[in-house]
mmCIF file of C-alpha atoms and ligand atoms in Angstrom:
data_model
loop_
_atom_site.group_PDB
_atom_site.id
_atom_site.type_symbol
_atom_site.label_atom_id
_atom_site.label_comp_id
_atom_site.label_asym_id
_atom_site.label_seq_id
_atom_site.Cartn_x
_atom_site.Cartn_y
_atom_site.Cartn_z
ATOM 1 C CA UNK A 1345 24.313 12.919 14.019
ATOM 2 C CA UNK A 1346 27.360 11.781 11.407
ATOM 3 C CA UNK A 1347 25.389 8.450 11.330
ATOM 4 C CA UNK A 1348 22.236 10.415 10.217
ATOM 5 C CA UNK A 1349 24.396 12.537 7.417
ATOM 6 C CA UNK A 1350 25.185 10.149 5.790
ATOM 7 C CA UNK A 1351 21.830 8.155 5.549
ATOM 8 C CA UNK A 1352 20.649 12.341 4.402
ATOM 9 C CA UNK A 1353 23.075 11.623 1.635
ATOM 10 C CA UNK A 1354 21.534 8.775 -0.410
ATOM 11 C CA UNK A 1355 18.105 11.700 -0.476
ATOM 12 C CA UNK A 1356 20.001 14.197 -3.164
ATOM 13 C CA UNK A 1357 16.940 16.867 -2.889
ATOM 14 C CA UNK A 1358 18.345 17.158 1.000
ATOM 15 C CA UNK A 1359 21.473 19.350 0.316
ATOM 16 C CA UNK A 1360 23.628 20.786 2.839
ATOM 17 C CA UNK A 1361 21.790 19.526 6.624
ATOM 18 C CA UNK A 1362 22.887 22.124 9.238
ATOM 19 C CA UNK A 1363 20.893 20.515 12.440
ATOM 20 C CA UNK A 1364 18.968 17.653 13.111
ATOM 21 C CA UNK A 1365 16.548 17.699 16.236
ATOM 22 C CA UNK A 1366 14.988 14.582 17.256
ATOM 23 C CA UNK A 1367 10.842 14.682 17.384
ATOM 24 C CA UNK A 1368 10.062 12.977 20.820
ATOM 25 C CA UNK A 1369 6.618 11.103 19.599
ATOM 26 C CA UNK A 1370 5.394 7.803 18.498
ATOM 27 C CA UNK A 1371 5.526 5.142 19.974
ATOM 28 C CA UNK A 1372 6.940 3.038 17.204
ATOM 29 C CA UNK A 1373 8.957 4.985 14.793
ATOM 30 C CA UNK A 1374 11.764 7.233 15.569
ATOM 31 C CA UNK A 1375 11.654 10.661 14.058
ATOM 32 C CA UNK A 1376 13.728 13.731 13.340
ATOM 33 C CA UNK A 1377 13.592 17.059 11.862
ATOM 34 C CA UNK A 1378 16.409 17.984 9.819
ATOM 35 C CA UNK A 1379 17.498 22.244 8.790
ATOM 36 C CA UNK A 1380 18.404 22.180 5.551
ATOM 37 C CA UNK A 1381 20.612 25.600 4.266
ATOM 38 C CA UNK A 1382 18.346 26.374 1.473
ATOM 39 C CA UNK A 1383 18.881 30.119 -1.241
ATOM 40 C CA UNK A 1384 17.386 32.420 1.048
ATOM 41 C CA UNK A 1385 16.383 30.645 3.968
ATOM 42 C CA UNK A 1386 15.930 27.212 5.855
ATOM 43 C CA UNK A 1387 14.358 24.514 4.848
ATOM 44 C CA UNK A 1388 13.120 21.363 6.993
ATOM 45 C CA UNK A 1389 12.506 17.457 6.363
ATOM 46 C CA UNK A 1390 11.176 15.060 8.698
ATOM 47 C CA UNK A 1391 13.650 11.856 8.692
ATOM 48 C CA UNK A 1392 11.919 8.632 9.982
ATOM 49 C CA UNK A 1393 13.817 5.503 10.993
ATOM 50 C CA UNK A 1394 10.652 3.041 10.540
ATOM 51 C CA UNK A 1395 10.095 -0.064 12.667
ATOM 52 C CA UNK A 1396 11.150 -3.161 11.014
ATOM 53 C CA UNK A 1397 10.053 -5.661 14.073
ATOM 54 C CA UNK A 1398 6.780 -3.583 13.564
ATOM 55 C CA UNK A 1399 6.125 -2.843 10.155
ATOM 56 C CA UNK A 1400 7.982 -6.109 8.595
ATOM 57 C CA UNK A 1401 7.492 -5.303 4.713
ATOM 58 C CA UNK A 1402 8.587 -1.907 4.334
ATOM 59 C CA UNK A 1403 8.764 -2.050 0.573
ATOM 60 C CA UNK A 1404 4.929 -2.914 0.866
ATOM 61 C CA UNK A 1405 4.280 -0.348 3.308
ATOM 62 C CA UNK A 1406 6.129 2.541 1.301
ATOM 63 C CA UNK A 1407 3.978 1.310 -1.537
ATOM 64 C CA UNK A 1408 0.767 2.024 0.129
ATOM 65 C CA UNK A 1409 1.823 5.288 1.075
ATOM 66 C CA UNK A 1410 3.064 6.090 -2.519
ATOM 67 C CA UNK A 1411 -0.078 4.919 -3.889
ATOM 68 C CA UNK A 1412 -2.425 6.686 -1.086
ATOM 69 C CA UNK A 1413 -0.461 10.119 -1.433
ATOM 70 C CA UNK A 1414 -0.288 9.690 -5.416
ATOM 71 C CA UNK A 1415 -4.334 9.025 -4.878
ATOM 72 C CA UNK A 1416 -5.259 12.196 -2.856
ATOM 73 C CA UNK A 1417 -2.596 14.264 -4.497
ATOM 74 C CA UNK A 1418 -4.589 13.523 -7.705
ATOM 75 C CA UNK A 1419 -7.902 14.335 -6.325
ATOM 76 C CA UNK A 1420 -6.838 17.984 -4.771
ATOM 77 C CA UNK A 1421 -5.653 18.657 -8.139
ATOM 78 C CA UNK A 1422 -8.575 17.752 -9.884
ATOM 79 C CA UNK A 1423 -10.486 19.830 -7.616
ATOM 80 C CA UNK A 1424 -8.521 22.910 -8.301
ATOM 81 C CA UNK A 1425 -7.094 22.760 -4.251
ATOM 82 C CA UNK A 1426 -4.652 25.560 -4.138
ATOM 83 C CA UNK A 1427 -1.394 24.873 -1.919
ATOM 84 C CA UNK A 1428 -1.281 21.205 -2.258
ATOM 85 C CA UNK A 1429 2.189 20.973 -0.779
ATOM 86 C CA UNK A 1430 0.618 21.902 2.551
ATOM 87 C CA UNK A 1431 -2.400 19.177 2.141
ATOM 88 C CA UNK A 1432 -0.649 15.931 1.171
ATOM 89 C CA UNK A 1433 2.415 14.937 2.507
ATOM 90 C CA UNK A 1434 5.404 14.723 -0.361
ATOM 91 C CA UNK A 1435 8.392 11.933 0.004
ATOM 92 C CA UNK A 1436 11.330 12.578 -1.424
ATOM 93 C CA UNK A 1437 13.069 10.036 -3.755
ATOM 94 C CA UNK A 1438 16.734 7.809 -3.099
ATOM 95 C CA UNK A 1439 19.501 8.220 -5.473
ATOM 96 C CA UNK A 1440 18.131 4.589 -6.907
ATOM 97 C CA UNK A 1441 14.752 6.124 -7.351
ATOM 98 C CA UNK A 1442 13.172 4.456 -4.404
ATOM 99 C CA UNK A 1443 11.202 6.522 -1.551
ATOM 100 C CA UNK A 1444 12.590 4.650 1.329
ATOM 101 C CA UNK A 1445 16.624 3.781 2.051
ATOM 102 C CA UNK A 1446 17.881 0.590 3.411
ATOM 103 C CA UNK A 1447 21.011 0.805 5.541
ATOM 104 C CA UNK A 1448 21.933 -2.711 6.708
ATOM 105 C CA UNK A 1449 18.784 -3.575 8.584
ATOM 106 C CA UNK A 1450 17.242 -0.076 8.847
ATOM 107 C CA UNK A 1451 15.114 1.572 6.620
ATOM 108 C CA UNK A 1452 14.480 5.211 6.130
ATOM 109 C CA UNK A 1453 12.678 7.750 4.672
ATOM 110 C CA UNK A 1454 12.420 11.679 4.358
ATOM 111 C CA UNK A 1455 9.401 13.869 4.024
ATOM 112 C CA UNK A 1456 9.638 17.767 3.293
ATOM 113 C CA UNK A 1457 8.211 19.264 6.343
ATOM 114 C CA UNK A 1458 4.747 21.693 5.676
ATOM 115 C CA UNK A 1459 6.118 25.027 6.091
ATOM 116 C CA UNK A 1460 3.710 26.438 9.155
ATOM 117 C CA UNK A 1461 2.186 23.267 10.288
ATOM 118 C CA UNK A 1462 2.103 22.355 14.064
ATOM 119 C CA UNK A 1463 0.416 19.712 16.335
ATOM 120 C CA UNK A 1464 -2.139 19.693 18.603
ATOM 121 C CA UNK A 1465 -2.965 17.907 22.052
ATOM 122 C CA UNK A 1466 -6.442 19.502 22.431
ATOM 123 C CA UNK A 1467 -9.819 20.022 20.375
ATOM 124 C CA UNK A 1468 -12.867 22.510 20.758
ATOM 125 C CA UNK A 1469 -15.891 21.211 19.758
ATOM 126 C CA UNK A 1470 -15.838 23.632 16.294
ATOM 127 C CA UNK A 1471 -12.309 21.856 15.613
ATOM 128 C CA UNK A 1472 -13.853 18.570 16.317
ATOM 129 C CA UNK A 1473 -15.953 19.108 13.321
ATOM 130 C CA UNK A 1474 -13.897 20.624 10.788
ATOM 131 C CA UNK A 1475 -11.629 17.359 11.727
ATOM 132 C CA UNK A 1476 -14.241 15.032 11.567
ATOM 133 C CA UNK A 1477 -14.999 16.314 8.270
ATOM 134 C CA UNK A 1478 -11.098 15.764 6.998
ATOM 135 C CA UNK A 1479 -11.492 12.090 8.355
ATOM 136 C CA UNK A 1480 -14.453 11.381 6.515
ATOM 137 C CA UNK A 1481 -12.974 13.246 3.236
ATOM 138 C CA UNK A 1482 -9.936 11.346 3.574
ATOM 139 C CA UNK A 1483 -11.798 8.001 3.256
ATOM 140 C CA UNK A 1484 -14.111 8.979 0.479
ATOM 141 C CA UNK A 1485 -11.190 10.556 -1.415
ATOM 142 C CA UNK A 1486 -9.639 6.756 -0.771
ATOM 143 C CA UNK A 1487 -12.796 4.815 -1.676
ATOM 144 C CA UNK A 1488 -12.236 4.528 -5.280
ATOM 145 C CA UNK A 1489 -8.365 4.059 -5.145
ATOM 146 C CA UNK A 1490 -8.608 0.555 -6.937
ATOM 147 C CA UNK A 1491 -4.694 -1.024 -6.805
ATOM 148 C CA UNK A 1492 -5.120 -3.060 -3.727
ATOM 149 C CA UNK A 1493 -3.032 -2.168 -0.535
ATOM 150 C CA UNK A 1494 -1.806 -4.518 1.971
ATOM 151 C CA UNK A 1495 -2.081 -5.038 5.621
ATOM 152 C CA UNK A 1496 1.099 -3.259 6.896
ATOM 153 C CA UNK A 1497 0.679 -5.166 9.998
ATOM 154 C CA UNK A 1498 -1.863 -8.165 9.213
ATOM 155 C CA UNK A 1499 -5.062 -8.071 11.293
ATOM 156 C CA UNK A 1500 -4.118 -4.855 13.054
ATOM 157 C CA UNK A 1501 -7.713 -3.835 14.381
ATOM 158 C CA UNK A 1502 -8.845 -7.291 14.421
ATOM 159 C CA UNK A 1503 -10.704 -7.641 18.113
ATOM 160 C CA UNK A 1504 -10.079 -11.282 17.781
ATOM 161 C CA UNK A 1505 -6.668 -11.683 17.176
ATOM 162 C CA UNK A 1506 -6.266 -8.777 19.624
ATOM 163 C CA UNK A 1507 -7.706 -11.216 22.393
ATOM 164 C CA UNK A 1508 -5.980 -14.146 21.435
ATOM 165 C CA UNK A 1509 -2.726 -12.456 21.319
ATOM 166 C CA UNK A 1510 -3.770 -11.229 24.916
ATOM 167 C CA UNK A 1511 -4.366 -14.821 25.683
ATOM 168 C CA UNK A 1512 -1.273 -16.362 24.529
ATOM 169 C CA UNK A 1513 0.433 -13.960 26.930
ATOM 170 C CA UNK A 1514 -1.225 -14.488 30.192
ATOM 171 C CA UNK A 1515 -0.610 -18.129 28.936
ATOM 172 C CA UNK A 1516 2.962 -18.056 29.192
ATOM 173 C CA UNK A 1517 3.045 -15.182 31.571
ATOM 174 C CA UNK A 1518 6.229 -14.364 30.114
ATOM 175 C CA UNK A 1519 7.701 -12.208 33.014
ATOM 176 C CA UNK A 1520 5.741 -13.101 35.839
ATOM 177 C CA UNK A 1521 2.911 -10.395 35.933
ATOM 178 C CA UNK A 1522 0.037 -12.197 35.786
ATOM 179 C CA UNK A 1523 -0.772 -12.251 39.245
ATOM 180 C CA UNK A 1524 -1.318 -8.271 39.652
ATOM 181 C CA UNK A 1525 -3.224 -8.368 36.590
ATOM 182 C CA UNK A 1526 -6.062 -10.984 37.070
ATOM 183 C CA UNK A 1527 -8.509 -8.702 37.424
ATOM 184 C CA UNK A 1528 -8.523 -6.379 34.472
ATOM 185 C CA UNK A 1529 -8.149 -9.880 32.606
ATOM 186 C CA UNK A 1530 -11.660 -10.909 33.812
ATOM 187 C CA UNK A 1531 -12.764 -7.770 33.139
ATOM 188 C CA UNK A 1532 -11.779 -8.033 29.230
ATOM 189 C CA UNK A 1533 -12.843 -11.954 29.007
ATOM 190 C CA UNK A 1534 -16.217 -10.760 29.732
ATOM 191 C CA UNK A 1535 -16.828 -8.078 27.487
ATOM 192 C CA UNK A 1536 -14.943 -9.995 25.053
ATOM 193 C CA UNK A 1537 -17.915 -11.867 22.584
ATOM 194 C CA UNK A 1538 -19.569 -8.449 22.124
ATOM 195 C CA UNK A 1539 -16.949 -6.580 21.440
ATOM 196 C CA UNK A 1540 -15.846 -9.090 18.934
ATOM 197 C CA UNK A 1541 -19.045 -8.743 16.695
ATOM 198 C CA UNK A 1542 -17.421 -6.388 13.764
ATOM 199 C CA UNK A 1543 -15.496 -9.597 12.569
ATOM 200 C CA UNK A 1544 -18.624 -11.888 12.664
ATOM 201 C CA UNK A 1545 -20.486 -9.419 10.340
ATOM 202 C CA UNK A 1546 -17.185 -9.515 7.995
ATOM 203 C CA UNK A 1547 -17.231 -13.327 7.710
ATOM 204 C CA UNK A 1548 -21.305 -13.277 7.457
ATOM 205 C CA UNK A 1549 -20.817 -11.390 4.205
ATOM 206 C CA UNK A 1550 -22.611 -7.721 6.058
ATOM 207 C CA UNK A 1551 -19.446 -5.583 6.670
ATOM 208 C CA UNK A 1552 -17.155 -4.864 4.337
ATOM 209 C CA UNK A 1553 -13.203 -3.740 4.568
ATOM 210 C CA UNK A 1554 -12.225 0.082 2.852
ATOM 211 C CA UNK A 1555 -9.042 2.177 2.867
ATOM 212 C CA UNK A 1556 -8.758 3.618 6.201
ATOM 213 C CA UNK A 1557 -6.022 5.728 7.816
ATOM 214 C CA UNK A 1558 -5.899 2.986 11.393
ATOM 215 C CA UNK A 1559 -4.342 5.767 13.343
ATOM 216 C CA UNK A 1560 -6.218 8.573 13.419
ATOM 217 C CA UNK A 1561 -5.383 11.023 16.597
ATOM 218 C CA UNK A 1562 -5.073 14.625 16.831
ATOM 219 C CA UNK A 1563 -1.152 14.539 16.999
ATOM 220 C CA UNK A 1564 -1.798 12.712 13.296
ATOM 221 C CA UNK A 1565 -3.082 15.861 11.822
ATOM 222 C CA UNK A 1566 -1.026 18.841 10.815
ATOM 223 C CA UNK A 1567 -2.993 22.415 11.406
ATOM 224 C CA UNK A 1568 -1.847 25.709 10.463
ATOM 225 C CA UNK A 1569 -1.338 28.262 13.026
ATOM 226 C CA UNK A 1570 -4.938 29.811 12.426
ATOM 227 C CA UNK A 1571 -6.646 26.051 13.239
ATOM 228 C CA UNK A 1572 -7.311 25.149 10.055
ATOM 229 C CA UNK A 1573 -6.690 21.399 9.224
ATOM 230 C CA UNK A 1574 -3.646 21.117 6.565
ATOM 231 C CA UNK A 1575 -3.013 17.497 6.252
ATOM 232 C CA UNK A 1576 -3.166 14.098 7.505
ATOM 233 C CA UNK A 1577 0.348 12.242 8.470
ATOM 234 C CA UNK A 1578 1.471 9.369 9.652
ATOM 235 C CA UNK A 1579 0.272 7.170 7.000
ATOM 236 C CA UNK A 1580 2.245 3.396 8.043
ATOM 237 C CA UNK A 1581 -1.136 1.847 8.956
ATOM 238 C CA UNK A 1582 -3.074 2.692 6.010
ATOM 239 C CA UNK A 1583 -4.575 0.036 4.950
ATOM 240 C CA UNK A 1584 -8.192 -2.329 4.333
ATOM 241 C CA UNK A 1585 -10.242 -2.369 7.811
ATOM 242 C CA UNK A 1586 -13.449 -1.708 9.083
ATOM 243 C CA UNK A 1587 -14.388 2.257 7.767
ATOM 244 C CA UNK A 1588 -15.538 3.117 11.881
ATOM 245 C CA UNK A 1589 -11.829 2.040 12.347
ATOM 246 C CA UNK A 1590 -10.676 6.205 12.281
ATOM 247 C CA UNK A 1591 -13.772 6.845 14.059
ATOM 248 C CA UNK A 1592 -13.680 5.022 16.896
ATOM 249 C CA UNK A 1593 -9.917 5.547 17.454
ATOM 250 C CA UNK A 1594 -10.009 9.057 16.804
ATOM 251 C CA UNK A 1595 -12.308 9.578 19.502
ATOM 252 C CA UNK A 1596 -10.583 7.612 21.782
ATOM 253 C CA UNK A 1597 -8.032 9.881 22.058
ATOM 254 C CA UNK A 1598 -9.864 13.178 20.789
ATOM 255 C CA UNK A 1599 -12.964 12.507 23.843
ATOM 256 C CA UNK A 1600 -10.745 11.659 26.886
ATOM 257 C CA UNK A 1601 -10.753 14.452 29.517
ATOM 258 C CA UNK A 1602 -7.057 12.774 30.137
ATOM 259 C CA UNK A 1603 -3.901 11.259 28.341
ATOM 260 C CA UNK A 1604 -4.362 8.022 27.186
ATOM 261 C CA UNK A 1605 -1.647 7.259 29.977
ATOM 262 C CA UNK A 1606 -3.336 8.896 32.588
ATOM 263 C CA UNK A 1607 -2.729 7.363 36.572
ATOM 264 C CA UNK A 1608 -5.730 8.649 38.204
ATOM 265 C CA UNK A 1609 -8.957 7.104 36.815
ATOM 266 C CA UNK A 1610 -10.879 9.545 38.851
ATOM 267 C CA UNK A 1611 -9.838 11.935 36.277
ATOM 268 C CA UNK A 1612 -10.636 10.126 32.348
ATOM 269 C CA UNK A 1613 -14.285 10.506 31.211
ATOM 270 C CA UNK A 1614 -16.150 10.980 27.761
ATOM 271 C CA UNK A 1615 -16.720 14.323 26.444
ATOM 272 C CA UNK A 1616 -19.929 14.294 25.066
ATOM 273 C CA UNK A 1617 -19.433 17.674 23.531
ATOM 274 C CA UNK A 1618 -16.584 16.782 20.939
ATOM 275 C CA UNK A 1619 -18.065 13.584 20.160
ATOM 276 C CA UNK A 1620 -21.160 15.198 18.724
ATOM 277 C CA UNK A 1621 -19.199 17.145 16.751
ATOM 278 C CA UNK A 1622 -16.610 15.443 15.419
ATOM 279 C CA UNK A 1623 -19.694 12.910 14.263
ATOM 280 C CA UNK A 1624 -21.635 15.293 12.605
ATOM 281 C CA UNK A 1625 -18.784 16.855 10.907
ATOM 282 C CA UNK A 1626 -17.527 13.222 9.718
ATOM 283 C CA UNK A 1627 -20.772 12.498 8.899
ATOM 284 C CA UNK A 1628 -21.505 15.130 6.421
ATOM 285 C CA UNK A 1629 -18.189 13.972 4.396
ATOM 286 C CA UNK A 1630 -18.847 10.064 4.797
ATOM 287 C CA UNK A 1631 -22.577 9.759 4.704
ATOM 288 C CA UNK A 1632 -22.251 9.631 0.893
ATOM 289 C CA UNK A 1633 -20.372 6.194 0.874
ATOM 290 C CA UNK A 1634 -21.077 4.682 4.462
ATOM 291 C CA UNK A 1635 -23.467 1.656 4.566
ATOM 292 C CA UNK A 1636 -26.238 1.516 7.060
ATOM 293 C CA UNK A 1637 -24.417 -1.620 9.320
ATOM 294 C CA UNK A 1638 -21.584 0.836 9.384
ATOM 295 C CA UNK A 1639 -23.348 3.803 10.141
ATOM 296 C CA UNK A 1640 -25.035 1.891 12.714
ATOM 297 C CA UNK A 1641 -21.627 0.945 14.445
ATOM 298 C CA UNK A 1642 -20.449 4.167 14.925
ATOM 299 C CA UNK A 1643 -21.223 4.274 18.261
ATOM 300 C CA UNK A 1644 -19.848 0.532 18.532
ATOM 301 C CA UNK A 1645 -16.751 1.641 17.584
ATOM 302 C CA UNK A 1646 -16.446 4.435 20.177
ATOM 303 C CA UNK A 1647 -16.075 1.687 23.050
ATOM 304 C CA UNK A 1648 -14.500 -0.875 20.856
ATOM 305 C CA UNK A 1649 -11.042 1.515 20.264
ATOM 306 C CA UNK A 1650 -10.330 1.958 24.277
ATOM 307 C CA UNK A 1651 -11.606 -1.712 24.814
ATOM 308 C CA UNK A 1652 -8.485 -2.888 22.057
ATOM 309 C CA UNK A 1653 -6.093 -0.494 23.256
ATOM 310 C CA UNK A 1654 -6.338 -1.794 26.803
ATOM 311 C CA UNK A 1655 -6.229 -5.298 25.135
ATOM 312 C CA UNK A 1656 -2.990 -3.913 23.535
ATOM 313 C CA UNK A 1657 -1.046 -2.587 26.597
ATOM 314 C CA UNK A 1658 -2.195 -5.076 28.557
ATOM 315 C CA UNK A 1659 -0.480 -7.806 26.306
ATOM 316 C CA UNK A 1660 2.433 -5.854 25.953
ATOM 317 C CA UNK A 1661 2.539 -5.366 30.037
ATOM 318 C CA UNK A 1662 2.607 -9.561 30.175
ATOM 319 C CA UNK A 1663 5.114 -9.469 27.411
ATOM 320 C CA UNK A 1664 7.239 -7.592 29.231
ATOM 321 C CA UNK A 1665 6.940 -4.517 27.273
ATOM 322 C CA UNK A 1666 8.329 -5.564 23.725
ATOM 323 C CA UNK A 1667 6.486 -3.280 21.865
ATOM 324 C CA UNK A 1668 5.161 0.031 22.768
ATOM 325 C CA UNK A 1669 7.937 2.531 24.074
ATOM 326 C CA UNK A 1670 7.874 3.316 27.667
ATOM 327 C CA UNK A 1671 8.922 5.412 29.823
ATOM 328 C CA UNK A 1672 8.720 3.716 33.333
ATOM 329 C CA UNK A 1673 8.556 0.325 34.323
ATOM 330 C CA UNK A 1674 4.429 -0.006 34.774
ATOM 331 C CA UNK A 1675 3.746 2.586 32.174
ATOM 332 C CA UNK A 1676 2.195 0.043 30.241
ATOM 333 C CA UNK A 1677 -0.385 -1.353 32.857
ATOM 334 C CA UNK A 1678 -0.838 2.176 33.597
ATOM 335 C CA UNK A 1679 -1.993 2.931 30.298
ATOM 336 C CA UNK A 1680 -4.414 -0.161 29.882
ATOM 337 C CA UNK A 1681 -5.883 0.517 33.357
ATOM 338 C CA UNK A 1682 -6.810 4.268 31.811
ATOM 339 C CA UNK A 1683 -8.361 3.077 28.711
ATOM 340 C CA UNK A 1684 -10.214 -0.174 30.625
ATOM 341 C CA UNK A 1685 -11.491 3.577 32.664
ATOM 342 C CA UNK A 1686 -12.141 4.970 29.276
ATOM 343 C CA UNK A 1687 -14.158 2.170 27.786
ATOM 344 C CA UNK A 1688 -15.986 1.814 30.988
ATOM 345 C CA UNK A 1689 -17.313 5.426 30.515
ATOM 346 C CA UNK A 1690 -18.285 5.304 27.264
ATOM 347 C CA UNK A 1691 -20.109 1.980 27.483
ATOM 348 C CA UNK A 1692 -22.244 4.502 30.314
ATOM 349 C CA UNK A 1693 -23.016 7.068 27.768
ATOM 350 C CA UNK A 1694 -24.044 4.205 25.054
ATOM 351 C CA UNK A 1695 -27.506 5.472 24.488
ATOM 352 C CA UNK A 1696 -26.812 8.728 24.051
ATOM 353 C CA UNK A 1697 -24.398 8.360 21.959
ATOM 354 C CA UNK A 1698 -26.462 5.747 19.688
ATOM 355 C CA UNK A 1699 -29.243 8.579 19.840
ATOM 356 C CA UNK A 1700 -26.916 11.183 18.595
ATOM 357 C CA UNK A 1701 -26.156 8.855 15.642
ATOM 358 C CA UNK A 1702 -29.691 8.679 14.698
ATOM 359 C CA UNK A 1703 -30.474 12.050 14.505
ATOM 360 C CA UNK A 1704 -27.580 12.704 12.231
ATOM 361 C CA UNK A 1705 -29.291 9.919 9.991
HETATM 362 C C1 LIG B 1372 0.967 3.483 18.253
HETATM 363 O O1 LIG B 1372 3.372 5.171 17.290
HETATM 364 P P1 LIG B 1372 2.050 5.789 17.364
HETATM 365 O O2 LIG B 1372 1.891 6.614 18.606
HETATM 366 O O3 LIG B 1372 1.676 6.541 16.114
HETATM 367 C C2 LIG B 1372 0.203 2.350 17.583
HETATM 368 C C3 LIG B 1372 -1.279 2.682 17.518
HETATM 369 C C4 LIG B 1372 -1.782 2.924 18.902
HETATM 370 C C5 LIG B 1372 -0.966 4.029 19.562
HETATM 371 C C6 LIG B 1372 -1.375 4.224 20.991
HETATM 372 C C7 LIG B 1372 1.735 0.779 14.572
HETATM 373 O O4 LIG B 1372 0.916 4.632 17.441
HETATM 374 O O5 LIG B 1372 -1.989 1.621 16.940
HETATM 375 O O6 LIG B 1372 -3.119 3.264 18.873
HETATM 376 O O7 LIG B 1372 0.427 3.747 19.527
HETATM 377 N N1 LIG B 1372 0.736 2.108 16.267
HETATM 378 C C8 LIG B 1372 1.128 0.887 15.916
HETATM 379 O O8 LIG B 1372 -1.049 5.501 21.363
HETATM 380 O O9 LIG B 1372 1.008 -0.096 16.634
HETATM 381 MG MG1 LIG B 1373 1.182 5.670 14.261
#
């Protein structure tokens, strides 16, 4: 707690910090919400400690996010948006002017906290589509943002270089796990040239790259406490990728009947429900910039983001979990076993899902 003081102290909007709670989520960064004694009540900051084996150019990173917020903060104001506060997330600024804070090899940063905003683990179908809606106004409000951003983590939904990092690691089997896992390998290998067809249409000239948010899942929205979407957070991974990127991931989590960690397959399935309306509320935001190849991989998408994720944990599993937190020794074989489950299901419900997409057309 002294160690976090004093990192408050290089933020001079902070003031006088009377508690600081740590915010148990994420898997990568490490996050805190600091009470701040303000005239007549408290106010609250979110401190982040960001991952610098993750994220490894920070100052790039904070740029995107200064440029994004900047960007949207712009457009709400042009539109006459009242409450903007609430809608865009607002960094605060070092006593050298910069929005992040570099102590020996750690870098921070502070955020005020939305007065009223809280989380969510669940969707109803009407949520789905006012959400869907956000996500697709998000990206269009992005579309014209012209300064180039980087890759905060270079080929980050790249199928590809998901697979070949997979295969590097049952390569040199790093921790000897590759025998339990040979299956769910096999499994992946042959799914693996159709799920890679996204980058093929990139290099053939078809598909192109936009601003997209690359981590879009309920707990990355802030709602107010009637259910009304405020604002979109956790903005480290925006950055140029393929636009059904947000839509395929967001359903990934948003459409499981389970956690993304779930044990018992028996359990994770595809809600058909929430899907249809998270499209057609993204759709009615989007439809205005989308191109036709993208619009047709919507439904792509949907199996591709459970199908990389399992790629993901599974790599990490061989690794011997080096990168996503855990919180028991198999949790992350657990967790690629229930999205292999999740992409399984989804592949089932392909043609209704592709029929769905039509109809919105
Ligand atoms: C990570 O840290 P968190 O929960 O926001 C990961 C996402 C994964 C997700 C799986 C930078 O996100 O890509 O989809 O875990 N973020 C990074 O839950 O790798
Ligand atoms: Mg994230």
């Amino acid at each position: 707690m002294e160690n976090l003081k004093e990192i408050l102290r290089h933020f001079p909007e902070v003031g006088e910090v009377k508690m600081i709670d740590p915010i148990p989520t994420g898997l990568i960064n490490r996050t805190y919400k600091v009470y701040v004694a303000g005239e007549n009540k408290i106010r609250c900051y979110i401190l982040q400690c960001i991952n610098h084996v993750v994220f490894q150019d920070i100052p790039g990173l904070q740029r995107n996010i200064e440029l994004v917020t900047s960007h949207i903060r712009r457009k709400l104001e042009e539109r006459g948006e009242p409450d903007i506060d609430r809608k865009v997330l607002r960094f605060l600024k070092t006593d050298e002017g910069l929005s992040y804070y570099r102590d020996k090899a750690l870098y921070w940063r502070v955020s005020a906290f939305i007065e009223g905003s809280e989380t969510r683990d669940e969707l109803t179908p009407r949520s789905a589509e006012l959400v869907g809606l956000k996500f697709g106004e998000f990206e269009a409000m992005l579309s014209d943002l012209d300064e180039p951003l980087i890759e905060t983590i270079p080929n980050f939904h790249n199928m590809e270089y998901r697979l070949s990092q997979l295969h590097e690691a049952v390569e040199k089997d790093a921790v000897g796990r590759l025998s339990g896992v040979r299956a769910i390998v096999d499994d992946i290998d042959r799914n693996s040239v159709e799920m890679c067809c996204a980058e093929r249409y990139y290099r053939e000239g078809k598909l192109p790259k936009r601003i997209c948010h690359c981590d879009t899942k309920i707990s990355n929205m802030l709602f107010d406490r009637s259910g009304e979407v405020l604002c979109i957070i956790d903005l480290d991974t925006v950055m140029p990728a393929f636009v059904f990127s947000d839509f395929g991931d967001f359903l990934r989590s948003a459409a499981n009947t389970a956690p993304e960690d779930e044990p018992d397959l028996g359990k994770i399935s595809f809600n058909q429900e929430i899907f249809e309306s998270f499209a057609k509320g993204y759709f009615s935001s989007a439809k205005s910039f989308l191109l036709p190849l993208e619009i047709e991989l919507l439904p792509f998408s949907v199996a591709l983001f459970p199908y990389m994720q399992a790629v993901r944990f599974l790599t990490d599993y061989l690794n011997g979990d080096v990168y996503y937190r855990i919180d028991y020794l198999e949790h992350n074989l657990v967790r690629a076993r229930a999205q292999y489950k999740l992409y399984e299901e989804v592949r089932k419900k392909m043609p209704e899902l592709k029929a769905y997409i039509d109809s919105l057309r």
